[in-house]
mmCIF file of C-alpha atoms in Angstrom:
data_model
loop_
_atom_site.group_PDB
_atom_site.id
_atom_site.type_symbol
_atom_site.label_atom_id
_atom_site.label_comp_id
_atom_site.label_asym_id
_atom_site.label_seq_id
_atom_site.Cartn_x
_atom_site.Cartn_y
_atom_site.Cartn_z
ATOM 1 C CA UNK U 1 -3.962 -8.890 35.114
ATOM 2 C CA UNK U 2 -1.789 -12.342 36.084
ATOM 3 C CA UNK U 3 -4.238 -14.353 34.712
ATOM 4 C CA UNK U 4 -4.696 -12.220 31.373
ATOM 5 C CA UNK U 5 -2.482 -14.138 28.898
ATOM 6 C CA UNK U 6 -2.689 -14.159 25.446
ATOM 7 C CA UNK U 7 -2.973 -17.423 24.098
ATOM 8 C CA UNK U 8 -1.924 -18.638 20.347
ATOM 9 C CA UNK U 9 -2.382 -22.088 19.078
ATOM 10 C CA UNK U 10 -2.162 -23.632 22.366
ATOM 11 C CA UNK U 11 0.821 -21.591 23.650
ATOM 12 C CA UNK U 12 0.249 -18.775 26.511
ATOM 13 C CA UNK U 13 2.334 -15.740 26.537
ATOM 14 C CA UNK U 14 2.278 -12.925 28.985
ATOM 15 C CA UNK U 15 3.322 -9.912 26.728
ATOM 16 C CA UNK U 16 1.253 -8.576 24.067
ATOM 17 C CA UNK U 17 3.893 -6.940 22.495
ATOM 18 C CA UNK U 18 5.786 -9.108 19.282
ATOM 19 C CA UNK U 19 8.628 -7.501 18.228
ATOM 20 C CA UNK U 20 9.996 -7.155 14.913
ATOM 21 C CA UNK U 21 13.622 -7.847 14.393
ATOM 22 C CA UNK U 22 14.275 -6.201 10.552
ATOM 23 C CA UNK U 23 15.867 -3.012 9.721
ATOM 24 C CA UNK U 24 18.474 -2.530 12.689
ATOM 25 C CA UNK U 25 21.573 -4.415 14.057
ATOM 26 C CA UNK U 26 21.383 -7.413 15.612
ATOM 27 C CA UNK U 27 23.221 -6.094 18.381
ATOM 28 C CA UNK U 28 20.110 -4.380 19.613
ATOM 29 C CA UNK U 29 17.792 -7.422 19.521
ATOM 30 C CA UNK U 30 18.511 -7.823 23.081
ATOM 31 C CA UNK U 31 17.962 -4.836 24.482
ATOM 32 C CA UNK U 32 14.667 -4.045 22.425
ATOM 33 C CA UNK U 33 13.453 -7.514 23.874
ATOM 34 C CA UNK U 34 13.990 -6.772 27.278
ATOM 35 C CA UNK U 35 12.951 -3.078 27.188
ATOM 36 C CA UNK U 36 9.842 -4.172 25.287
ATOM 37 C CA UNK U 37 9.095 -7.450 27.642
ATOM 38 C CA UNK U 38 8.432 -8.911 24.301
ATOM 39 C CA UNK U 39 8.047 -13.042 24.451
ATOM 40 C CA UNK U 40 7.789 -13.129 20.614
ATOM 41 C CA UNK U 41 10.047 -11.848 17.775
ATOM 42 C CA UNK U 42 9.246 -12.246 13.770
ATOM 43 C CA UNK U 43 12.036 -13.347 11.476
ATOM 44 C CA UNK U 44 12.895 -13.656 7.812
ATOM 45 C CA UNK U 45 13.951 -16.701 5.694
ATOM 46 C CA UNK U 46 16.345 -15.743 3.318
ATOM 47 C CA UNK U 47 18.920 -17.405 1.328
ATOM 48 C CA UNK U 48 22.155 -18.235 3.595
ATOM 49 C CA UNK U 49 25.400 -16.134 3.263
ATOM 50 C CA UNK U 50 28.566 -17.939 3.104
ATOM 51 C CA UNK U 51 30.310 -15.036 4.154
ATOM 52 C CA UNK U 52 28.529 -13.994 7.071
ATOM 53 C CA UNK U 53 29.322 -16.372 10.417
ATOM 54 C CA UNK U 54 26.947 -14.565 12.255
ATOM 55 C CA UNK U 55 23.411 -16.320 13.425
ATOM 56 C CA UNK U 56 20.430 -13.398 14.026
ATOM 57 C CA UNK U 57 19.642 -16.797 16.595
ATOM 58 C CA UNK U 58 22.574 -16.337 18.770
ATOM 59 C CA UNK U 59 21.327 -12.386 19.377
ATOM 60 C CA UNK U 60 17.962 -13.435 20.590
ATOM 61 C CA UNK U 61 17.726 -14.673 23.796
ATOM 62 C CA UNK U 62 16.782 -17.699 25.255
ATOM 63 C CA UNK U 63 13.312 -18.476 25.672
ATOM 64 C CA UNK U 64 11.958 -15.952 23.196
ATOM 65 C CA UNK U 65 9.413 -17.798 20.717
ATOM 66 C CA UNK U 66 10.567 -17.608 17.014
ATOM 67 C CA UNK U 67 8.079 -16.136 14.402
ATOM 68 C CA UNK U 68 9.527 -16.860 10.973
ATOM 69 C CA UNK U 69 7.333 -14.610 8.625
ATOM 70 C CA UNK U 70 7.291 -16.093 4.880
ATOM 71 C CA UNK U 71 7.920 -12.401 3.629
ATOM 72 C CA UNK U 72 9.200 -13.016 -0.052
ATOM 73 C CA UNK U 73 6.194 -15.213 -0.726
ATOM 74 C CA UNK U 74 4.295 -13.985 -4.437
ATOM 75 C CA UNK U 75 1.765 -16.538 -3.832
ATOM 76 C CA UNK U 76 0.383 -19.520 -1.558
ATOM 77 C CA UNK U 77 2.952 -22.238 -2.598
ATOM 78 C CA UNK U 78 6.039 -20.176 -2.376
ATOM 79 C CA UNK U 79 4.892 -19.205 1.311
ATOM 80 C CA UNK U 80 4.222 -22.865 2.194
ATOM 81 C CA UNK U 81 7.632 -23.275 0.738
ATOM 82 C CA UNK U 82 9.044 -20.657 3.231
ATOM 83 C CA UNK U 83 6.999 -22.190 6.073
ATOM 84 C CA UNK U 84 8.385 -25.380 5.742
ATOM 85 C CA UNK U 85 12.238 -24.189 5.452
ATOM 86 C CA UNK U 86 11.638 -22.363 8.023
ATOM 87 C CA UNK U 87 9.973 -25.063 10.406
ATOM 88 C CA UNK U 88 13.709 -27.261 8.951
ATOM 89 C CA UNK U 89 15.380 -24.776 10.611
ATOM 90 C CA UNK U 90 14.935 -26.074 14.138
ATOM 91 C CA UNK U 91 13.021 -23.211 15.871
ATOM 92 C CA UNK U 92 9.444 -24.357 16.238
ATOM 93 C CA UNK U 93 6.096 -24.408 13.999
ATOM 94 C CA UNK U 94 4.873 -20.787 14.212
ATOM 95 C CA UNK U 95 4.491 -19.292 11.039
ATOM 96 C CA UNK U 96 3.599 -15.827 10.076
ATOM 97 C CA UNK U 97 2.190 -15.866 6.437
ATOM 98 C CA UNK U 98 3.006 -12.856 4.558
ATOM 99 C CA UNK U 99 2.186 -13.267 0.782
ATOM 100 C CA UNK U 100 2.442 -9.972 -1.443
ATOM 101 C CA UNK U 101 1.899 -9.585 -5.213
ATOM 102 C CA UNK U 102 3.217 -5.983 -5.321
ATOM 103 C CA UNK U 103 6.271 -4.473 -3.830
ATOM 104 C CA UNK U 104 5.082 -0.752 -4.043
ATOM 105 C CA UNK U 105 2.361 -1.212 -1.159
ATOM 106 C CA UNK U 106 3.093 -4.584 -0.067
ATOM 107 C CA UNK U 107 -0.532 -4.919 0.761
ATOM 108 C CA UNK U 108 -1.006 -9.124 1.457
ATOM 109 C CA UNK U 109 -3.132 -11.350 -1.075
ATOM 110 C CA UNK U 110 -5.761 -12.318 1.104
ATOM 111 C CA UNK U 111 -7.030 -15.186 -1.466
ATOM 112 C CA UNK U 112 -3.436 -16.767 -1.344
ATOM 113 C CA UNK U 113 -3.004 -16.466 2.481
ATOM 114 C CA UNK U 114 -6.413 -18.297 2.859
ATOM 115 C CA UNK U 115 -4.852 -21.080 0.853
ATOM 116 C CA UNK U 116 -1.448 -20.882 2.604
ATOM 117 C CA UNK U 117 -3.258 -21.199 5.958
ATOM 118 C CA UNK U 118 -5.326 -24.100 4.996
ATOM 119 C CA UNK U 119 -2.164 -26.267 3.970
ATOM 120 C CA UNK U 120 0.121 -25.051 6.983
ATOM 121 C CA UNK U 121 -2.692 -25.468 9.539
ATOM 122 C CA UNK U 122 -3.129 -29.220 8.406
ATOM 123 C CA UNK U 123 0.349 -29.556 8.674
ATOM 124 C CA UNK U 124 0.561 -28.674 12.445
ATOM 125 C CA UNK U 125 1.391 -25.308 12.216
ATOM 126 C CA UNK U 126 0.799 -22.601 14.316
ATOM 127 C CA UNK U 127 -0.622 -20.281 11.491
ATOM 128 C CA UNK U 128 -0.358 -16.350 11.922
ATOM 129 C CA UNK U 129 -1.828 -14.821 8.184
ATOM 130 C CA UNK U 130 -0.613 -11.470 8.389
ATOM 131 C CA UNK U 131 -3.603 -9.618 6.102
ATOM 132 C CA UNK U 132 -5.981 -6.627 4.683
ATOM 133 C CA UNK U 133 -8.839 -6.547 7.374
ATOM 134 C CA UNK U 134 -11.602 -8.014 5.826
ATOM 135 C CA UNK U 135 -14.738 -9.355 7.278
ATOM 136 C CA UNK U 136 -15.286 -12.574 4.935
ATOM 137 C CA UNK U 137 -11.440 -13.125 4.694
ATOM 138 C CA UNK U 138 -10.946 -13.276 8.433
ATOM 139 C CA UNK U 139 -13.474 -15.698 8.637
ATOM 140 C CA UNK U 140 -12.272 -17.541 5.560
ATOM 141 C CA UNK U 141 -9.017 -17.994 7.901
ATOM 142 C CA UNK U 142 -10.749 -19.372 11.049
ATOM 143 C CA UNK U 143 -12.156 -21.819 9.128
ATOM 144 C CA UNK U 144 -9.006 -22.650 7.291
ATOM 145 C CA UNK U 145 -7.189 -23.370 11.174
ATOM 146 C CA UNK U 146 -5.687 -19.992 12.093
ATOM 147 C CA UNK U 147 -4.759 -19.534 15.212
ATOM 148 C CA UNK U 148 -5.150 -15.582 14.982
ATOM 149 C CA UNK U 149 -5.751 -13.011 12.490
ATOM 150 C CA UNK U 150 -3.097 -10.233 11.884
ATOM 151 C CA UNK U 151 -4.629 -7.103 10.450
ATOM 152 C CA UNK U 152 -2.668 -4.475 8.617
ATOM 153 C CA UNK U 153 -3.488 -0.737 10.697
ATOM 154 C CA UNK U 154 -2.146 0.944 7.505
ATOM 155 C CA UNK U 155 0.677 -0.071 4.595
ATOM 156 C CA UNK U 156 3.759 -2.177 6.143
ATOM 157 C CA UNK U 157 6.983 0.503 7.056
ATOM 158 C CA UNK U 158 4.707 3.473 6.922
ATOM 159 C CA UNK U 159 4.390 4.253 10.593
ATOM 160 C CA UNK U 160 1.195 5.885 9.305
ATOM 161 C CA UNK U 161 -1.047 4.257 12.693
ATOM 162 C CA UNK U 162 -4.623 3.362 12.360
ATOM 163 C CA UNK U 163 -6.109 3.589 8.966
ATOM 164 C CA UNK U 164 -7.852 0.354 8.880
ATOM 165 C CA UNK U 165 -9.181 0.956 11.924
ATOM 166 C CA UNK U 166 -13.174 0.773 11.630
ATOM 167 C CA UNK U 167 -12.346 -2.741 9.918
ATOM 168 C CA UNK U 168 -10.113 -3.942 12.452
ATOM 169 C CA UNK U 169 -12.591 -3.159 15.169
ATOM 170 C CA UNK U 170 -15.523 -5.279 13.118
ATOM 171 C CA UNK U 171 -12.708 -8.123 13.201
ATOM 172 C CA UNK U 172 -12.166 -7.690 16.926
ATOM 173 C CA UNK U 173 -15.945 -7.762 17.311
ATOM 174 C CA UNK U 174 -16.777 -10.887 15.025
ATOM 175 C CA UNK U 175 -13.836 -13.041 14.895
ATOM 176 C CA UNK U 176 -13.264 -15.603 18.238
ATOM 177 C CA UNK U 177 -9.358 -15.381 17.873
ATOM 178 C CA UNK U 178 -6.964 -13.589 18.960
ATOM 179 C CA UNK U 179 -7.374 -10.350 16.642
ATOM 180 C CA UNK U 180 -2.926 -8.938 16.231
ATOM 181 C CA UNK U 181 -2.865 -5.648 14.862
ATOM 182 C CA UNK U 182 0.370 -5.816 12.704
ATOM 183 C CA UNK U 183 1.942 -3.341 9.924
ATOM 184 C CA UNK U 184 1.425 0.537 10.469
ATOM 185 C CA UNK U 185 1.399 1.112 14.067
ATOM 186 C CA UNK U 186 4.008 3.993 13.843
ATOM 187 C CA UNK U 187 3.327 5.612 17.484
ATOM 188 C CA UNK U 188 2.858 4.281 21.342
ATOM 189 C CA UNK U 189 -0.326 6.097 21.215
ATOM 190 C CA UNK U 190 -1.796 4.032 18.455
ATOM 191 C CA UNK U 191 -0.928 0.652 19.858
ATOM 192 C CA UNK U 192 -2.485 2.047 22.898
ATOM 193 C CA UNK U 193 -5.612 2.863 20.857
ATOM 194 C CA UNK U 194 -5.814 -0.336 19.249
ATOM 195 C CA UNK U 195 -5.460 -2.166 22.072
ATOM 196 C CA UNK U 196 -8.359 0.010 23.908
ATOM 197 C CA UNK U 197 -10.372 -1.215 21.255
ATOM 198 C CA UNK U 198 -9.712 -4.757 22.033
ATOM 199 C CA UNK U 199 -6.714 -6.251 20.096
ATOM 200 C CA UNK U 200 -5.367 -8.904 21.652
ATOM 201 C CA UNK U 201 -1.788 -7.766 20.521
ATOM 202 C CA UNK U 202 0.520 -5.481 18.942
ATOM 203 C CA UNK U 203 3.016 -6.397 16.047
ATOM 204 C CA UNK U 204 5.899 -3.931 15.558
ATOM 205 C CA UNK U 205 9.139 -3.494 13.794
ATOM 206 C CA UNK U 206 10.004 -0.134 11.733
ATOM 207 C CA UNK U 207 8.522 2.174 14.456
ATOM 208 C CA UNK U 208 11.162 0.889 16.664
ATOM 209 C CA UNK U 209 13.814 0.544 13.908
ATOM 210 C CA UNK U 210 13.161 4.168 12.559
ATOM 211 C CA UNK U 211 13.137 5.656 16.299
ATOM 212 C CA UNK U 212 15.940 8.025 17.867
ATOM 213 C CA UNK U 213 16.482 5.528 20.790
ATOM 214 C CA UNK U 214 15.323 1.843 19.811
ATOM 215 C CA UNK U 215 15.161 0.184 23.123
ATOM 216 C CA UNK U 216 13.802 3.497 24.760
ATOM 217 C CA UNK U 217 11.121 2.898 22.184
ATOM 218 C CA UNK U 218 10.846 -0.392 22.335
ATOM 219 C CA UNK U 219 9.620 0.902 26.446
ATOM 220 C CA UNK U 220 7.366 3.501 25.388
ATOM 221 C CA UNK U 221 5.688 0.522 23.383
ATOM 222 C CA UNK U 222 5.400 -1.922 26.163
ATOM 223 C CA UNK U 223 4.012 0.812 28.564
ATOM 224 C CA UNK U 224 1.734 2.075 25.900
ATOM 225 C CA UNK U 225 0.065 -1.702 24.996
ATOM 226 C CA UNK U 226 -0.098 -2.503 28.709
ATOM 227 C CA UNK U 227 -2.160 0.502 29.218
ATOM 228 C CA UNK U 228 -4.485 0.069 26.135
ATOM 229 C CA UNK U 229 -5.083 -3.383 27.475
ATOM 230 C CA UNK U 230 -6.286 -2.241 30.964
ATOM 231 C CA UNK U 231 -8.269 0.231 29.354
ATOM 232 C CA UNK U 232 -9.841 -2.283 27.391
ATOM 233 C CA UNK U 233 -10.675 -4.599 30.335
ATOM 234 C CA UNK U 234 -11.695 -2.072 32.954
ATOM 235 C CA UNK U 235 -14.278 -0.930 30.047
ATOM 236 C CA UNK U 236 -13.568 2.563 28.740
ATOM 237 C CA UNK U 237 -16.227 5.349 30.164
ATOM 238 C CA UNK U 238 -19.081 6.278 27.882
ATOM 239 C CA UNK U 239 -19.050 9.268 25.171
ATOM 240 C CA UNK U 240 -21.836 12.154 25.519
ATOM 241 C CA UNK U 241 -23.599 12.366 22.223
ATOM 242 C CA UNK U 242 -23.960 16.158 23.026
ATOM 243 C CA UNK U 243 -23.361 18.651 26.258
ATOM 244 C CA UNK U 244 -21.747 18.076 29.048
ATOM 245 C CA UNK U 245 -21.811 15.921 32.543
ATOM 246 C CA UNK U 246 -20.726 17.670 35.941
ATOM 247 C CA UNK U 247 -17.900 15.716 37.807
ATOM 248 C CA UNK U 248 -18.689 17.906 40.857
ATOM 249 C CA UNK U 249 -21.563 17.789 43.328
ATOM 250 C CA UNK U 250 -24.661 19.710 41.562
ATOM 251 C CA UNK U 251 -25.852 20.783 45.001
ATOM 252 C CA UNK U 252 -23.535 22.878 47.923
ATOM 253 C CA UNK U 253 -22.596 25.867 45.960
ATOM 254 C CA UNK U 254 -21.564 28.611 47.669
ATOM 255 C CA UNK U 255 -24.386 31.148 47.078
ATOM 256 C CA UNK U 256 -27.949 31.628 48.046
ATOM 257 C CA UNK V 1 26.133 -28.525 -13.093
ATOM 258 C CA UNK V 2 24.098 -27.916 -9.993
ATOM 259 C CA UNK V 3 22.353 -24.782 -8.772
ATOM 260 C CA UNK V 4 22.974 -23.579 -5.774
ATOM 261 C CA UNK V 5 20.958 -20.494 -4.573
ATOM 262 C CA UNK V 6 20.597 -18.996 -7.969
ATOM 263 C CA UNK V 7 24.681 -19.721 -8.266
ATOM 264 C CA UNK V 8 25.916 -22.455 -11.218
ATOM 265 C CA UNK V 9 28.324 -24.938 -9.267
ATOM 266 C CA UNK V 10 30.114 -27.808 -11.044
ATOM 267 C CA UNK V 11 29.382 -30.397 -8.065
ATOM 268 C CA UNK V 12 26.901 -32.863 -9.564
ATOM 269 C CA UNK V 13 27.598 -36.410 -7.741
ATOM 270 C CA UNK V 14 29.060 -35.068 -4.467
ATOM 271 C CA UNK V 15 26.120 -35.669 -1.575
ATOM 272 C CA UNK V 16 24.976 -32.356 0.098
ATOM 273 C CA UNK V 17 27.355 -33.041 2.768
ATOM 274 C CA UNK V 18 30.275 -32.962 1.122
ATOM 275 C CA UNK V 19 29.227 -30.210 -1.034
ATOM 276 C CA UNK V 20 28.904 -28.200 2.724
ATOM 277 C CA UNK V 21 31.560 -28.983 3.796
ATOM 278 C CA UNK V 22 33.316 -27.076 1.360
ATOM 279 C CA UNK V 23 31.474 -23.950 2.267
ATOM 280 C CA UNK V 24 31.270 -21.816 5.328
ATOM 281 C CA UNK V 25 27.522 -22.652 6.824
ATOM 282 C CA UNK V 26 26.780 -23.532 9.668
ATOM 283 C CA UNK V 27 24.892 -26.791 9.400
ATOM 284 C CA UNK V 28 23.027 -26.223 12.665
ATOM 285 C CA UNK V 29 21.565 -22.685 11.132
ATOM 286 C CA UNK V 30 20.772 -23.737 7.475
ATOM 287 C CA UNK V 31 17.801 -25.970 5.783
ATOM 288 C CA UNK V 32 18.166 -27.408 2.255
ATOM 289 C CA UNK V 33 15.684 -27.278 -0.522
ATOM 290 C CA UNK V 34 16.610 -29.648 -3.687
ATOM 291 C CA UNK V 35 13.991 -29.260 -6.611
ATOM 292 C CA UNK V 36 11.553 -28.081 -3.924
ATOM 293 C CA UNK V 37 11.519 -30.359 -1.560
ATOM 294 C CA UNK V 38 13.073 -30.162 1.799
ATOM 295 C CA UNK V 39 16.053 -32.294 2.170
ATOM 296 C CA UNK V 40 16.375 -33.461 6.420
ATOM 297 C CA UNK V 41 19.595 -33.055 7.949
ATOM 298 C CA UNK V 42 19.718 -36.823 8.785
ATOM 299 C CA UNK V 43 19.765 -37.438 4.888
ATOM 300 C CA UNK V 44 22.782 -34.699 4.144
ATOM 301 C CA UNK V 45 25.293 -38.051 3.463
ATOM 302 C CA UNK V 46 22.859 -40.032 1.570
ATOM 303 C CA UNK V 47 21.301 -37.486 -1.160
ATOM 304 C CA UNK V 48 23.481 -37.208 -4.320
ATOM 305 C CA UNK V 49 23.514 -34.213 -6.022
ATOM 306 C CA UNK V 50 22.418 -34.885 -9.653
ATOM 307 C CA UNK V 51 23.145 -32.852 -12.967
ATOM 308 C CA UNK V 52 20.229 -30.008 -13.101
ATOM 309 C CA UNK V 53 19.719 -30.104 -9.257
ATOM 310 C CA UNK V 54 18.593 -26.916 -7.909
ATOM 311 C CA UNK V 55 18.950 -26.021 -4.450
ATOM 312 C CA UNK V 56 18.187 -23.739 -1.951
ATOM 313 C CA UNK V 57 20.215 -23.123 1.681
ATOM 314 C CA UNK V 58 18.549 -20.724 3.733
ATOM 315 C CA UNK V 59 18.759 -19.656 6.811
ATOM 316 C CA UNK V 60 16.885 -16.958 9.614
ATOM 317 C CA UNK V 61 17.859 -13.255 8.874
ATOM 318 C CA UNK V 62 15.684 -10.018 10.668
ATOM 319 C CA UNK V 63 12.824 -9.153 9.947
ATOM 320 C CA UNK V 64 8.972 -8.210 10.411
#
């Protein structure tokens, strides 16, 4: 398991676990890092408050790689826009695209994120297109210079788990990237399942900020991908179509 | 008059440094947009804000 990184655009990380960081107080960001042995958090860009002299930065600690998400984005051009601010702020080139035309389901324009990634990719950014699991699409993206593919598992902030999850698995099957299952995972249990079926990674953010005990979640998360991604390598057991298989010895019973 | 994050400011030909300086941010946690392009902290003292400017000052806040 030492050598069983996860590598993104060049860069190797040990944890498959990114963390959000919206929706709770910054004074938690570092306990939910540590307590979810996360090596990546997502950010926002929004416009700067006078008023506020707090930095989200000086609440993350050091070493943790920055993942500025261009949530706000309507289209390709406002998100390469974002990207760019973003990438002037000093904290690295990754880039999550996140492009929405519709703030009842937030669902992400995959068209515009194809065109997003092509211009940030040739750019030098490390491109993450956050995106409805499509086939075609995800393959649109590799071509475009992704350097992973970030399925929705069901609508973003709905904690509602795998939905998607026939079309993720055709994505983790086709596509040669890493394959981050982001948006929906509401439960341990389903970042455990998506991970048994091969995802190289887990994005989450409201399941931790909508749980009793954040960093106790943030816990149950880390032990719950770590054990989906074991599963996954030591090859889960096989499924009887029908009937049943003896664990004991068939032979020995006590009786003539 | 210059925009300033959506905001009306009567600060056309000051340069985007002195208009910050005048403000609370943090120069080390902000970028600057003016009329969509990025503007690089190295050129804060040399761009001068003109009449119908827009600009944008963001900076990182959470999120997912």
């Amino acid at each position: 398991m030492n050598n069983d990184k996860l590598i993104i655009g060049g860069h190797e990380f040990n944890s498959r676990f990114i963390l959000g960081s919206g929706k709770y107080s910054m004074k938690l960001i570092e306990a939910a890092v540590k307590d979810a042995g996360a090596e990546i958090i997502t950010l926002a860009v929004r416009r700067a408050n006078t008023k506020e002299q707090e930095s989200i930065l000086d609440f993350i600690p050091e070493g943790i790689t920055l993942l500025p998400n261009t949530s706000g984005a309507r289209n390709a051009e406002e998100a390469v826009r974002i990207a760019r601010l973003a990438r002037e702020l000093g904290c690295g080139n990754f880039v999550k695209i996140e492009i929405m035309r519709d703030s009842k389901y937030l669902l992400p324009d995959n068209q515009e994120t194809v065109k997003a990634t092509d211009i940030l990719a040739n750019e030098g950014f490390v491109v993450m297109p956050y995106m409805y699991p499509d086939l075609n699409v995800a393959r649109d993206l590799v071509n475009a210079g992704a350097a992973s593919v970030m399925p929705l598992a069901s609508p973003i902030g709905s904690n509602k788990g795998l939905a998607t999850k026939e079309f993720i698995q055709i994505l983790i099957d086709e596509i040669d990237l890493p394959i981050i299952v982001d948006a929906g995972i509401g439960r341990p249990s389903q970042a455990c399942e998506a991970m048994e079926m091969g995802a190289a990674a887990i994005m989450a953010n409201t399941a931790l900020a909508t749980a009793g005990d954040l960093p106790m979640m943030a816990a149950a998360f880390k032990n719950a991908i770590e054990a989906g991604r074991k599963a996954y390598l030591a090859g889960l057991g096989r499924v009887l179509t029908r009937g049943a298989s003896a664990s004991d010895p068939l032979t020995g019973f006590l009786r003539d | 008059m210059v925009k300033i994050n959506g905001e009306e400011l009567n600060i056309a030909g000051k340069t985007v440094a002195e208009y910050l300086a005048t403000t609370n941010y943090d120069p080390k946690r902000i970028a600057v947009e003016r009329n969509g392009d990025i503007v690089p902290k190295a050129q804060y003292s040399e761009t001068v804000l003109k009449d119908g400017d827009s600009l944008e000052i963001v900076s990182f806040a959470g999120g997912g």
